PDB file of C-alpha atoms and ligand atoms in Angstrom:
ATOM      1  CA  MET A 116      95.484  76.749  97.872  1.00  0.00           C
ATOM      2  CA  LYS A 117      96.032  79.084 100.805  1.00  0.00           C
ATOM      3  CA  ALA A 118      94.910  82.710 100.842  1.00  0.00           C
ATOM      4  CA  TRP A 119      94.653  85.423 103.450  1.00  0.00           C
ATOM      5  CA  VAL A 120      94.458  89.208 103.788  1.00  0.00           C
ATOM      6  CA  GLU A 121      97.384  91.029 105.411  1.00  0.00           C
ATOM      7  CA  LYS A 122      98.834  94.533 105.517  1.00  0.00           C
ATOM      8  CA  GLU A 123     101.323  95.748 102.924  1.00  0.00           C
ATOM      9  CA  ARG A 124     103.024  98.991 101.931  1.00  0.00           C
ATOM     10  CA  LEU A 125     101.899 100.658  98.723  1.00  0.00           C
ATOM     11  CA  HIS A 126     103.561 103.960  97.775  1.00  0.00           C
ATOM     12  CA  GLY A 127     104.292 104.685 101.418  1.00  0.00           C
ATOM     13  CA  GLU A 128     100.804 103.866 102.636  1.00  0.00           C
ATOM     14  CA  VAL A 129      99.632 100.798 104.554  1.00  0.00           C
ATOM     15  CA  VAL A 130      96.900  98.964 102.639  1.00  0.00           C
ATOM     16  CA  ASP A 131      95.174  95.564 102.547  1.00  0.00           C
ATOM     17  CA  CYS A 132      96.845  92.842 100.549  1.00  0.00           C
ATOM     18  CA  LEU A 133      95.363  89.537  99.454  1.00  0.00           C
ATOM     19  CA  THR A 134      98.106  86.906  99.462  1.00  0.00           C
ATOM     20  CA  ILE A 135      97.569  83.681  97.551  1.00  0.00           C
ATOM     21  CA  ILE A 136      99.736  80.566  97.577  1.00  0.00           C
ATOM     22  CA  LEU A 137      98.799  79.100  94.237  1.00  0.00           C
ATOM     23  CA  PRO A 138      99.425  75.376  93.786  1.00  0.00           C
ATOM     24  CA  THR A 139     101.253  74.741  90.512  1.00  0.00           C
ATOM     25  CA  ARG A 140     103.556  71.959  89.391  1.00  0.00           C
ATOM     26  CA  GLY A 141     106.209  73.635  91.552  1.00  0.00           C
ATOM     27  CA  CYS A 142     109.685  75.050  91.196  1.00  0.00           C
ATOM     28  CA  ALA A 143     111.636  73.861  88.152  1.00  0.00           C
ATOM     29  CA  TRP A 144     114.921  74.048  90.053  1.00  0.00           C
ATOM     30  CA  ASP A 145     113.889  72.440  93.339  1.00  0.00           C
ATOM     31  CA  SER A 146     117.452  71.873  94.564  1.00  0.00           C
ATOM     32  CA  CYS A 147     118.140  74.528  97.192  1.00  0.00           C
ATOM     33  CA  HIS A 148     119.530  73.298 100.498  1.00  0.00           C
ATOM     34  CA  MET A 149     116.883  75.036 102.613  1.00  0.00           C
ATOM     35  CA  CYS A 150     113.700  74.631 100.579  1.00  0.00           C
ATOM     36  CA  SER A 151     111.037  71.935 100.534  1.00  0.00           C
ATOM     37  CA  TYR A 152     108.169  73.897  99.002  1.00  0.00           C
ATOM     38  CA  THR A 153     107.767  71.348  96.216  1.00  0.00           C
ATOM     39  CA  LEU A 154     106.547  68.867  98.865  1.00  0.00           C
ATOM     40  CA  ASP A 155     103.369  70.997  98.801  1.00  0.00           C
ATOM     41  CA  SER A 156     103.198  71.423  95.025  1.00  0.00           C
ATOM     42  CA  ARG A 157     100.864  69.587  92.685  1.00  0.00           C
ATOM     43  CA  ARG A 158     103.039  67.959  90.032  1.00  0.00           C
ATOM     44  CA  ASP A 159      99.999  67.302  87.810  1.00  0.00           C
ATOM     45  CA  ALA A 160      98.182  70.643  88.199  1.00  0.00           C
ATOM     46  CA  SER A 161      96.540  71.641  84.899  1.00  0.00           C
ATOM     47  CA  GLN A 162      96.224  75.285  83.841  1.00  0.00           C
ATOM     48  CA  GLU A 163      92.448  75.116  84.382  1.00  0.00           C
ATOM     49  CA  GLU A 164      93.112  74.005  87.963  1.00  0.00           C
ATOM     50  CA  VAL A 165      95.681  76.760  88.495  1.00  0.00           C
ATOM     51  CA  TYR A 166      93.259  79.436  87.289  1.00  0.00           C
ATOM     52  CA  GLY A 167      90.393  77.790  89.183  1.00  0.00           C
ATOM     53  CA  SER A 168      92.399  77.967  92.435  1.00  0.00           C
ATOM     54  CA  PHE A 169      93.100  81.636  91.745  1.00  0.00           C
ATOM     55  CA  LEU A 170      89.371  82.384  91.328  1.00  0.00           C
ATOM     56  CA  LYS A 171      88.568  80.469  94.492  1.00  0.00           C
ATOM     57  CA  ALA A 172      91.237  82.363  96.421  1.00  0.00           C
ATOM     58  CA  LEU A 173      89.634  85.665  95.410  1.00  0.00           C
ATOM     59  CA  GLU A 174      86.669  84.704  97.603  1.00  0.00           C
ATOM     60  CA  ARG A 175      88.915  85.122 100.663  1.00  0.00           C
ATOM     61  CA  GLY A 176      89.012  88.899 100.439  1.00  0.00           C
ATOM     62  CA  ARG A 177      90.117  91.998  98.616  1.00  0.00           C
ATOM     63  CA  GLY A 178      92.643  94.757  98.943  1.00  0.00           C
ATOM     64  CA  GLU A 179      94.764  97.160  96.966  1.00  0.00           C
ATOM     65  CA  VAL A 180      97.595  94.684  96.521  1.00  0.00           C
ATOM     66  CA  LEU A 181      97.461  91.116  95.220  1.00  0.00           C
ATOM     67  CA  LYS A 182     100.365  88.778  95.971  1.00  0.00           C
ATOM     68  CA  ILE A 183     100.527  85.498  94.099  1.00  0.00           C
ATOM     69  CA  PHE A 184     103.176  83.036  95.185  1.00  0.00           C
ATOM     70  CA  THR A 185     103.580  79.689  93.468  1.00  0.00           C
ATOM     71  CA  SER A 186     106.533  78.599  95.612  1.00  0.00           C
ATOM     72  CA  GLY A 187     108.268  78.582  92.251  1.00  0.00           C
ATOM     73  CA  SER A 188     108.329  80.977  89.309  1.00  0.00           C
ATOM     74  CA  PHE A 189     105.238  82.835  88.119  1.00  0.00           C
ATOM     75  CA  PHE A 190     106.939  83.366  84.741  1.00  0.00           C
ATOM     76  CA  ASP A 191     107.752  79.678  84.216  1.00  0.00           C
ATOM     77  CA  ASP A 192     105.216  78.729  81.510  1.00  0.00           C
ATOM     78  CA  ARG A 193     105.055  75.186  82.819  1.00  0.00           C
ATOM     79  CA  GLU A 194     103.859  76.450  86.205  1.00  0.00           C
ATOM     80  CA  VAL A 195     101.611  79.261  84.993  1.00  0.00           C
ATOM     81  CA  SER A 196     101.133  79.455  81.221  1.00  0.00           C
ATOM     82  CA  GLY A 197     101.190  82.759  79.330  1.00  0.00           C
ATOM     83  CA  GLU A 198      97.475  82.387  78.740  1.00  0.00           C
ATOM     84  CA  THR A 199      96.762  81.817  82.457  1.00  0.00           C
ATOM     85  CA  ARG A 200      98.922  84.784  83.385  1.00  0.00           C
ATOM     86  CA  ARG A 201      96.977  87.030  80.987  1.00  0.00           C
ATOM     87  CA  ARG A 202      93.679  85.858  82.487  1.00  0.00           C
ATOM     88  CA  ILE A 203      95.064  86.611  85.964  1.00  0.00           C
ATOM     89  CA  TYR A 204      96.141  90.183  85.014  1.00  0.00           C
ATOM     90  CA  GLU A 205      92.718  90.845  83.515  1.00  0.00           C
ATOM     91  CA  LYS A 206      90.813  89.475  86.479  1.00  0.00           C
ATOM     92  CA  ALA A 207      93.035  91.306  88.982  1.00  0.00           C
ATOM     93  CA  LEU A 208      92.323  94.624  87.255  1.00  0.00           C
ATOM     94  CA  GLU A 209      88.626  93.860  87.051  1.00  0.00           C
ATOM     95  CA  GLU A 210      88.557  93.125  90.795  1.00  0.00           C
ATOM     96  CA  GLY A 211      90.104  96.503  91.576  1.00  0.00           C
ATOM     97  CA  PHE A 212      93.615  95.506  92.616  1.00  0.00           C
ATOM     98  CA  ARG A 213      96.181  98.237  91.987  1.00  0.00           C
ATOM     99  CA  LYS A 214      99.331  96.195  92.282  1.00  0.00           C
ATOM    100  CA  LEU A 215     100.377  92.602  91.626  1.00  0.00           C
ATOM    101  CA  VAL A 216     103.344  91.010  93.376  1.00  0.00           C
ATOM    102  CA  VAL A 217     104.810  87.782  91.997  1.00  0.00           C
ATOM    103  CA  GLU A 218     108.078  85.829  92.213  1.00  0.00           C
ATOM    104  CA  SER A 219     110.399  84.308  89.655  1.00  0.00           C
ATOM    105  CA  ARG A 220     113.826  82.838  89.151  1.00  0.00           C
ATOM    106  CA  PRO A 221     115.871  85.037  86.761  1.00  0.00           C
ATOM    107  CA  GLU A 222     116.059  82.502  83.919  1.00  0.00           C
ATOM    108  CA  PHE A 223     112.328  82.870  83.263  1.00  0.00           C
ATOM    109  CA  VAL A 224     112.606  86.629  82.770  1.00  0.00           C
ATOM    110  CA  ARG A 225     112.823  87.215  79.015  1.00  0.00           C
ATOM    111  CA  GLU A 226     111.812  89.802  76.438  1.00  0.00           C
ATOM    112  CA  GLU A 227     108.257  88.375  76.041  1.00  0.00           C
ATOM    113  CA  ILE A 228     107.743  88.735  79.793  1.00  0.00           C
ATOM    114  CA  VAL A 229     108.725  92.402  79.705  1.00  0.00           C
ATOM    115  CA  GLU A 230     106.165  92.977  76.931  1.00  0.00           C
ATOM    116  CA  GLU A 231     103.585  90.943  78.796  1.00  0.00           C
ATOM    117  CA  ILE A 232     103.990  93.053  81.942  1.00  0.00           C
ATOM    118  CA  GLU A 233     103.809  96.240  79.925  1.00  0.00           C
ATOM    119  CA  GLU A 234     100.518  95.105  78.409  1.00  0.00           C
ATOM    120  CA  ALA A 235      99.125  93.822  81.726  1.00  0.00           C
ATOM    121  CA  GLY A 236      97.976  97.329  82.676  1.00  0.00           C
ATOM    122  CA  ILE A 237      98.612  96.795  86.383  1.00  0.00           C
ATOM    123  CA  GLU A 238     101.598  97.789  88.497  1.00  0.00           C
ATOM    124  CA  VAL A 239     103.821  94.723  88.913  1.00  0.00           C
ATOM    125  CA  GLU A 240     106.524  93.898  91.445  1.00  0.00           C
ATOM    126  CA  VAL A 241     108.701  90.835  90.928  1.00  0.00           C
ATOM    127  CA  GLY A 242     110.514  89.139  93.797  1.00  0.00           C
ATOM    128  CA  ILE A 243     113.723  87.326  92.900  1.00  0.00           C
ATOM    129  CA  GLY A 244     115.377  84.987  95.390  1.00  0.00           C
ATOM    130  CA  LEU A 245     118.913  86.249  95.054  1.00  0.00           C
ATOM    131  CA  GLU A 246     119.567  85.216  98.701  1.00  0.00           C
ATOM    132  CA  THR A 247     123.068  86.748  98.774  1.00  0.00           C
ATOM    133  CA  SER A 248     125.241  88.802  96.443  1.00  0.00           C
ATOM    134  CA  SER A 249     128.098  86.322  97.006  1.00  0.00           C
ATOM    135  CA  ASP A 250     128.284  83.792  94.171  1.00  0.00           C
ATOM    136  CA  GLU A 251     130.384  81.555  96.395  1.00  0.00           C
ATOM    137  CA  TYR A 252     127.832  81.415  99.231  1.00  0.00           C
ATOM    138  CA  ARG A 253     124.877  81.143  96.817  1.00  0.00           C
ATOM    139  CA  SER A 254     126.466  78.253  95.000  1.00  0.00           C
ATOM    140  CA  LEU A 255     128.126  76.313  97.836  1.00  0.00           C
ATOM    141  CA  LEU A 256     125.895  77.001 100.812  1.00  0.00           C
ATOM    142  CA  ILE A 257     122.515  77.319  99.082  1.00  0.00           C
ATOM    143  CA  ASN A 258     122.883  75.544  95.710  1.00  0.00           C
ATOM    144  CA  LYS A 259     120.736  78.171  94.051  1.00  0.00           C
ATOM    145  CA  GLY A 260     121.835  77.527  90.490  1.00  0.00           C
ATOM    146  CA  PHE A 261     122.236  81.094  89.234  1.00  0.00           C
ATOM    147  CA  THR A 262     124.755  83.911  89.534  1.00  0.00           C
ATOM    148  CA  PHE A 263     124.634  87.518  90.674  1.00  0.00           C
ATOM    149  CA  GLN A 264     125.030  88.491  87.005  1.00  0.00           C
ATOM    150  CA  ASP A 265     121.940  86.427  86.125  1.00  0.00           C
ATOM    151  CA  PHE A 266     120.037  88.410  88.740  1.00  0.00           C
ATOM    152  CA  VAL A 267     121.372  91.729  87.425  1.00  0.00           C
ATOM    153  CA  ARG A 268     120.386  90.817  83.854  1.00  0.00           C
ATOM    154  CA  ALA A 269     116.823  89.855  84.874  1.00  0.00           C
ATOM    155  CA  SER A 270     116.514  92.890  87.099  1.00  0.00           C
ATOM    156  CA  GLU A 271     117.610  95.294  84.365  1.00  0.00           C
ATOM    157  CA  MET A 272     115.021  93.865  81.988  1.00  0.00           C
ATOM    158  CA  LEU A 273     112.239  93.888  84.544  1.00  0.00           C
ATOM    159  CA  ARG A 274     112.916  97.378  85.837  1.00  0.00           C
ATOM    160  CA  ARG A 275     111.948  98.847  82.483  1.00  0.00           C
ATOM    161  CA  VAL A 276     108.350  97.922  83.354  1.00  0.00           C
ATOM    162  CA  ALA A 277     108.175  96.708  86.944  1.00  0.00           C
ATOM    163  CA  ARG A 278     109.587  97.008  90.430  1.00  0.00           C
ATOM    164  CA  VAL A 279     112.120  94.424  91.576  1.00  0.00           C
ATOM    165  CA  LYS A 280     112.255  93.024  95.085  1.00  0.00           C
ATOM    166  CA  ALA A 281     115.451  91.208  95.992  1.00  0.00           C
ATOM    167  CA  TYR A 282     115.013  88.456  98.560  1.00  0.00           C
ATOM    168  CA  LEU A 283     118.028  88.063 100.787  1.00  0.00           C
ATOM    169  CA  LEU A 284     118.384  84.978 102.952  1.00  0.00           C
ATOM    170  CA  MET A 285     119.540  85.552 106.485  1.00  0.00           C
ATOM    171  CA  LYS A 286     121.925  82.822 107.578  1.00  0.00           C
ATOM    172  CA  PRO A 287     122.641  80.173 104.975  1.00  0.00           C
ATOM    173  CA  PRO A 288     124.041  76.995 106.579  1.00  0.00           C
ATOM    174  CA  LEU A 289     127.678  76.865 107.759  1.00  0.00           C
ATOM    175  CA  LEU A 290     127.917  80.608 108.433  1.00  0.00           C
ATOM    176  CA  THR A 291     128.327  81.954 111.944  1.00  0.00           C
ATOM    177  CA  GLU A 292     125.833  84.506 113.192  1.00  0.00           C
ATOM    178  CA  ARG A 293     128.269  87.341 112.568  1.00  0.00           C
ATOM    179  CA  GLU A 294     129.125  86.129 109.058  1.00  0.00           C
ATOM    180  CA  ALA A 295     125.408  85.954 108.309  1.00  0.00           C
ATOM    181  CA  ILE A 296     124.876  89.579 109.383  1.00  0.00           C
ATOM    182  CA  GLU A 297     127.885  90.753 107.383  1.00  0.00           C
ATOM    183  CA  ASP A 298     126.725  88.775 104.345  1.00  0.00           C
ATOM    184  CA  VAL A 299     123.299  90.433 104.363  1.00  0.00           C
ATOM    185  CA  LEU A 300     124.663  93.945 104.906  1.00  0.00           C
ATOM    186  CA  ARG A 301     127.151  93.490 102.067  1.00  0.00           C
ATOM    187  CA  SER A 302     124.407  92.068  99.843  1.00  0.00           C
ATOM    188  CA  ILE A 303     122.172  95.073 100.531  1.00  0.00           C
ATOM    189  CA  ARG A 304     124.977  97.376  99.371  1.00  0.00           C
ATOM    190  CA  ASP A 305     125.481  95.243  96.251  1.00  0.00           C
ATOM    191  CA  VAL A 306     121.811  95.077  95.204  1.00  0.00           C
ATOM    192  CA  LYS A 307     121.048  98.714  95.912  1.00  0.00           C
ATOM    193  CA  GLY A 308     121.431  99.777  92.290  1.00  0.00           C
ATOM    194  CA  HIS A 309     119.607  96.712  90.977  1.00  0.00           C
ATOM    195  CA  ALA A 310     116.490  96.447  93.144  1.00  0.00           C
ATOM    196  CA  ASP A 311     113.778  98.771  94.411  1.00  0.00           C
ATOM    197  CA  ILE A 312     113.264  96.996  97.695  1.00  0.00           C
ATOM    198  CA  VAL A 313     114.808  94.187  99.731  1.00  0.00           C
ATOM    199  CA  SER A 314     112.883  91.466 101.497  1.00  0.00           C
ATOM    200  CA  LEU A 315     114.937  89.959 104.284  1.00  0.00           C
ATOM    201  CA  ASN A 316     114.005  86.306 104.670  1.00  0.00           C
ATOM    202  CA  LEU A 317     115.068  84.735 107.930  1.00  0.00           C
ATOM    203  CA  MET A 318     115.912  81.060 107.597  1.00  0.00           C
ATOM    204  CA  THR A 319     113.381  78.537 108.819  1.00  0.00           C
ATOM    205  CA  VAL A 320     114.181  74.842 108.950  1.00  0.00           C
ATOM    206  CA  HIS A 321     112.048  73.049 106.348  1.00  0.00           C
ATOM    207  CA  ARG A 322     111.369  69.325 106.442  1.00  0.00           C
ATOM    208  CA  LYS A 323     113.593  66.988 104.446  1.00  0.00           C
ATOM    209  CA  THR A 324     116.308  69.494 103.597  1.00  0.00           C
ATOM    210  CA  LEU A 325     120.043  69.597 104.111  1.00  0.00           C
ATOM    211  CA  VAL A 326     119.503  72.457 106.552  1.00  0.00           C
ATOM    212  CA  GLU A 327     117.214  70.209 108.608  1.00  0.00           C
ATOM    213  CA  ARG A 328     119.844  67.478 108.765  1.00  0.00           C
ATOM    214  CA  LEU A 329     122.448  69.973 109.978  1.00  0.00           C
ATOM    215  CA  TRP A 330     119.993  71.429 112.495  1.00  0.00           C
ATOM    216  CA  GLN A 331     119.114  68.006 113.882  1.00  0.00           C
ATOM    217  CA  ARG A 332     122.813  67.340 114.477  1.00  0.00           C
ATOM    218  CA  GLY A 333     123.321  70.650 116.269  1.00  0.00           C
ATOM    219  CA  ALA A 334     125.327  72.047 113.360  1.00  0.00           C
ATOM    220  CA  TYR A 335     122.834  74.742 112.406  1.00  0.00           C
ATOM    221  CA  ARG A 336     120.972  77.353 114.415  1.00  0.00           C
ATOM    222  CA  PRO A 337     118.395  79.628 112.725  1.00  0.00           C
ATOM    223  CA  PRO A 338     119.271  83.322 113.018  1.00  0.00           C
ATOM    224  CA  TRP A 339     118.599  85.343 116.145  1.00  0.00           C
ATOM    225  CA  LEU A 340     115.861  87.939 115.760  1.00  0.00           C
ATOM    226  CA  TRP A 341     118.415  90.393 117.180  1.00  0.00           C
ATOM    227  CA  SER A 342     120.478  89.816 114.044  1.00  0.00           C
ATOM    228  CA  ALA A 343     117.515  90.733 111.866  1.00  0.00           C
ATOM    229  CA  VAL A 344     116.964  93.893 113.922  1.00  0.00           C
ATOM    230  CA  GLU A 345     120.641  94.752 113.491  1.00  0.00           C
ATOM    231  CA  VAL A 346     120.325  94.446 109.705  1.00  0.00           C
ATOM    232  CA  LEU A 347     117.065  96.411 109.488  1.00  0.00           C
ATOM    233  CA  LYS A 348     118.550  99.236 111.573  1.00  0.00           C
ATOM    234  CA  ASN A 349     121.622  99.442 109.340  1.00  0.00           C
ATOM    235  CA  ALA A 350     120.030  99.032 105.907  1.00  0.00           C
ATOM    236  CA  ASP A 351     119.932 102.215 103.846  1.00  0.00           C
ATOM    237  CA  MET A 352     117.207 101.228 101.434  1.00  0.00           C
ATOM    238  CA  GLU A 353     113.568 100.150 101.685  1.00  0.00           C
ATOM    239  CA  ILE A 354     113.587  96.763 103.390  1.00  0.00           C
ATOM    240  CA  VAL A 355     110.853  94.512 104.718  1.00  0.00           C
ATOM    241  CA  CYS A 356     110.950  91.359 106.797  1.00  0.00           C
ATOM    242  CA  ASP A 357     108.293  88.898 107.898  1.00  0.00           C
ATOM    243  CA  PRO A 358     109.767  86.655 110.602  1.00  0.00           C
ATOM    244  CA  VAL A 359     107.957  83.461 109.580  1.00  0.00           C
ATOM    245  CA  ALA A 360     108.015  80.905 112.419  1.00  0.00           C
ATOM    246  CA  GLY A 361     109.600  83.595 114.635  1.00  0.00           C
ATOM    247  CA  GLY A 362     110.090  82.323 118.178  1.00  0.00           C
ATOM    248  CA  LYS A 363     109.929  78.647 117.148  1.00  0.00           C
ATOM    249  CA  SER A 364     112.997  76.437 117.446  1.00  0.00           C
ATOM    250  CA  ARG A 365     112.811  75.753 113.680  1.00  0.00           C
ATOM    251  CA  GLY A 366     112.509  79.451 112.946  1.00  0.00           C
ATOM    252  CA  PRO A 367     114.439  82.631 113.754  1.00  0.00           C
ATOM    253  CA  HIS A 368     114.473  83.067 117.522  1.00  0.00           C
ATOM    254  CA  ASN A 369     116.007  84.746 120.546  1.00  0.00           C
ATOM    255  CA  CYS A 370     115.363  83.305 124.021  1.00  0.00           C
ATOM    256  CA  PHE A 371     111.694  82.320 123.423  1.00  0.00           C
ATOM    257  CA  LYS A 372     110.592  84.945 125.967  1.00  0.00           C
ATOM    258  CA  CYS A 373     111.083  88.175 124.016  1.00  0.00           C
ATOM    259  CA  ASP A 374     110.508  86.677 120.561  1.00  0.00           C
ATOM    260  CA  GLU A 375     106.905  87.627 120.123  1.00  0.00           C
ATOM    261  CA  ARG A 376     107.575  91.265 120.963  1.00  0.00           C
ATOM    262  CA  VAL A 377     110.652  91.537 118.738  1.00  0.00           C
ATOM    263  CA  ALA A 378     108.880  89.787 115.834  1.00  0.00           C
ATOM    264  CA  GLU A 379     106.020  92.253 116.193  1.00  0.00           C
ATOM    265  CA  GLU A 380     108.453  95.179 116.047  1.00  0.00           C
ATOM    266  CA  ILE A 381     110.032  93.717 112.917  1.00  0.00           C
ATOM    267  CA  ARG A 382     106.587  93.507 111.305  1.00  0.00           C
ATOM    268  CA  ARG A 383     105.763  97.054 112.352  1.00  0.00           C
ATOM    269  CA  PHE A 384     109.067  98.295 110.965  1.00  0.00           C
ATOM    270  CA  SER A 385     108.303  96.579 107.665  1.00  0.00           C
ATOM    271  CA  LEU A 386     105.086  98.554 107.316  1.00  0.00           C
ATOM    272  CA  THR A 387     106.422 101.898 108.506  1.00  0.00           C
ATOM    273  CA  GLN A 388     110.220 101.825 107.850  1.00  0.00           C
ATOM    274  CA  ASP A 389     110.486 103.569 111.238  1.00  0.00           C
ATOM    275  CA  LYS A 390     113.694 102.520 113.018  1.00  0.00           C
ATOM    276  CA  GLY A 391     112.243 103.901 116.245  1.00  0.00           C
ATOM    277  CA  VAL A 392     109.948 100.879 116.649  1.00  0.00           C
ATOM    278  CA  PHE A 393     112.731  98.737 118.087  1.00  0.00           C
ATOM    279  CA  GLU A 394     112.274  99.213 121.818  1.00  0.00           C
ATOM    280  CA  THR A 395     112.300  95.726 123.324  1.00  0.00           C
ATOM    281  CA  GLU A 396     115.097  94.966 125.736  1.00  0.00           C
ATOM    282  CA  CYS A 397     115.861  91.502 127.008  1.00  0.00           C
ATOM    283  CA  GLU A 398     118.646  89.866 128.961  1.00  0.00           C
ATOM    284  CA  CYS A 399     119.265  87.489 126.041  1.00  0.00           C
ATOM    285  CA  ARG A 400     120.693  90.315 124.001  1.00  0.00           C
ATOM    286  CA  GLU A 401     123.952  89.905 125.904  1.00  0.00           C
ATOM    287  CA  ARG A 402     124.039  86.205 125.027  1.00  0.00           C
ATOM    288  CA  TRP A 403     123.526  87.148 121.378  1.00  0.00           C
ATOM    289  CA  GLU A 404     126.439  89.596 121.551  1.00  0.00           C
ATOM    290  CA  LEU A 405     128.573  86.952 123.210  1.00  0.00           C
ATOM    291  CA  SER A 406     127.781  84.407 120.498  1.00  0.00           C
ATOM    292  CA  LEU A 407     128.727  86.920 117.803  1.00  0.00           C
ATOM    293  CA  GLU A 408     132.188  86.966 119.331  1.00  0.00           C
ATOM    294  CA  ALA A 409     132.543  83.395 120.540  1.00  0.00           C
ATOM    295  CA  GLU A 410     131.312  81.581 117.427  1.00  0.00           C
ATOM    296  CA  ARG A 411     134.000  83.296 115.466  1.00  0.00           C
ATOM    297  CA  LEU A 412     136.592  81.608 117.657  1.00  0.00           C
ATOM    298  CA  THR A 413     134.986  78.215 118.162  1.00  0.00           C
ATOM    299  CA  ASP A 414     132.514  77.665 115.313  1.00  0.00           C
ATOM    300  CA  ILE A 415     130.197  76.215 117.950  1.00  0.00           C
ATOM    301  CA  PHE A 416     126.767  77.570 118.841  1.00  0.00           C
ATOM    302  CA  LEU A 417     126.783  78.622 122.481  1.00  0.00           C
ATOM    303  CA  PHE A 418     123.035  79.131 122.819  1.00  0.00           C
ATOM    304  CA  PRO A 419     120.827  76.896 120.692  1.00  0.00           C
TER     305      PRO A 419
HETATM  306 ZN1   ZN B 173     115.123  87.445 125.009  1.00  0.00          ZN
END
C-alpha cells in the first residue's frame, strides 16, 4: 500500500488530496502493451486485507479529496467487493472527505454501480482509461480490449450520478511524435461530450512490457514534454496532467536540462488551468520541432 497527500482541484479550488494505491488482486484484463501494474498486485488479497490497507492508508493524512487507485477497476467485485466498497464510502464520509476519485474499466460499470454511487452520499469521480478515441489505435497499438462505444455507454450511465474523467494516453507505441499529438487532440474533441475532464497520461516505459522491448531496441521514444505542453495549450476543456517520471529516459522528457522546469509548469497548469504558466524556453525546443517534421519522413527518432 502506498499513500501520500498531494494537491488537487475541487470545484475550481486547490485542496489537499489523499491518494491511496490500494493493493488488490489486480486488473482483470492485464493485457495492455504498456502496463505492468499487476506485477505489484497481490493475487491473493482478501477483502479484509483490502479494507485493512485502506484504513492503514488513512493514517497518512487527510484532505478534501480521496483518490483510491487499485491499478485495476474499483468496480470489479473481485478486486473490491460491493461490501468493501460500501464500507469505504461510509468511512470516507465519516473522515470528512468531500469527494472520492476511483478508476474502472467500462465493463464493470453497470446499473447496480449507478445505484451504489447514488447511495454512497459522497461526490464521486470515475476515471476510465479510454487512452484514445481511435478504436484502431486502442486495439492494435494498446490492446485495451474495449471500444469507444463501450466507453460512451459506461460514461452515460455514470454521468447520471458521478463525474467522468477520461484518461488519454500520450504516445502509444509505433506512432510518431506528431501522430501522437494529433491523436490526443482528436481524442479530446471526441470525448468532450462524454467526459467532464480529461487526464493526459504521458507514456512511461514499464518493466516487462511490449513498450519496453521496443524502447530497448530504439524503436520507441517516450513523448517530449513539449508535446504535452502543446496539447494542454490547445485543449478546450478541463484537462490535467501529471508527468510521472518526467525527465527520466523511461518517462516523458525533453533534453534532460529543462525537464524539471517544464514538468513543474505542467503540474501548475493542472491545478490552475492557466495557459500563461508555460514560460520555459530551451534550445531543445527546436530539436523537438525538427523531429515533428523529420519523423514523418523517416520514421526514425532523431533525438532519443
Ligand atoms: Zn530542453
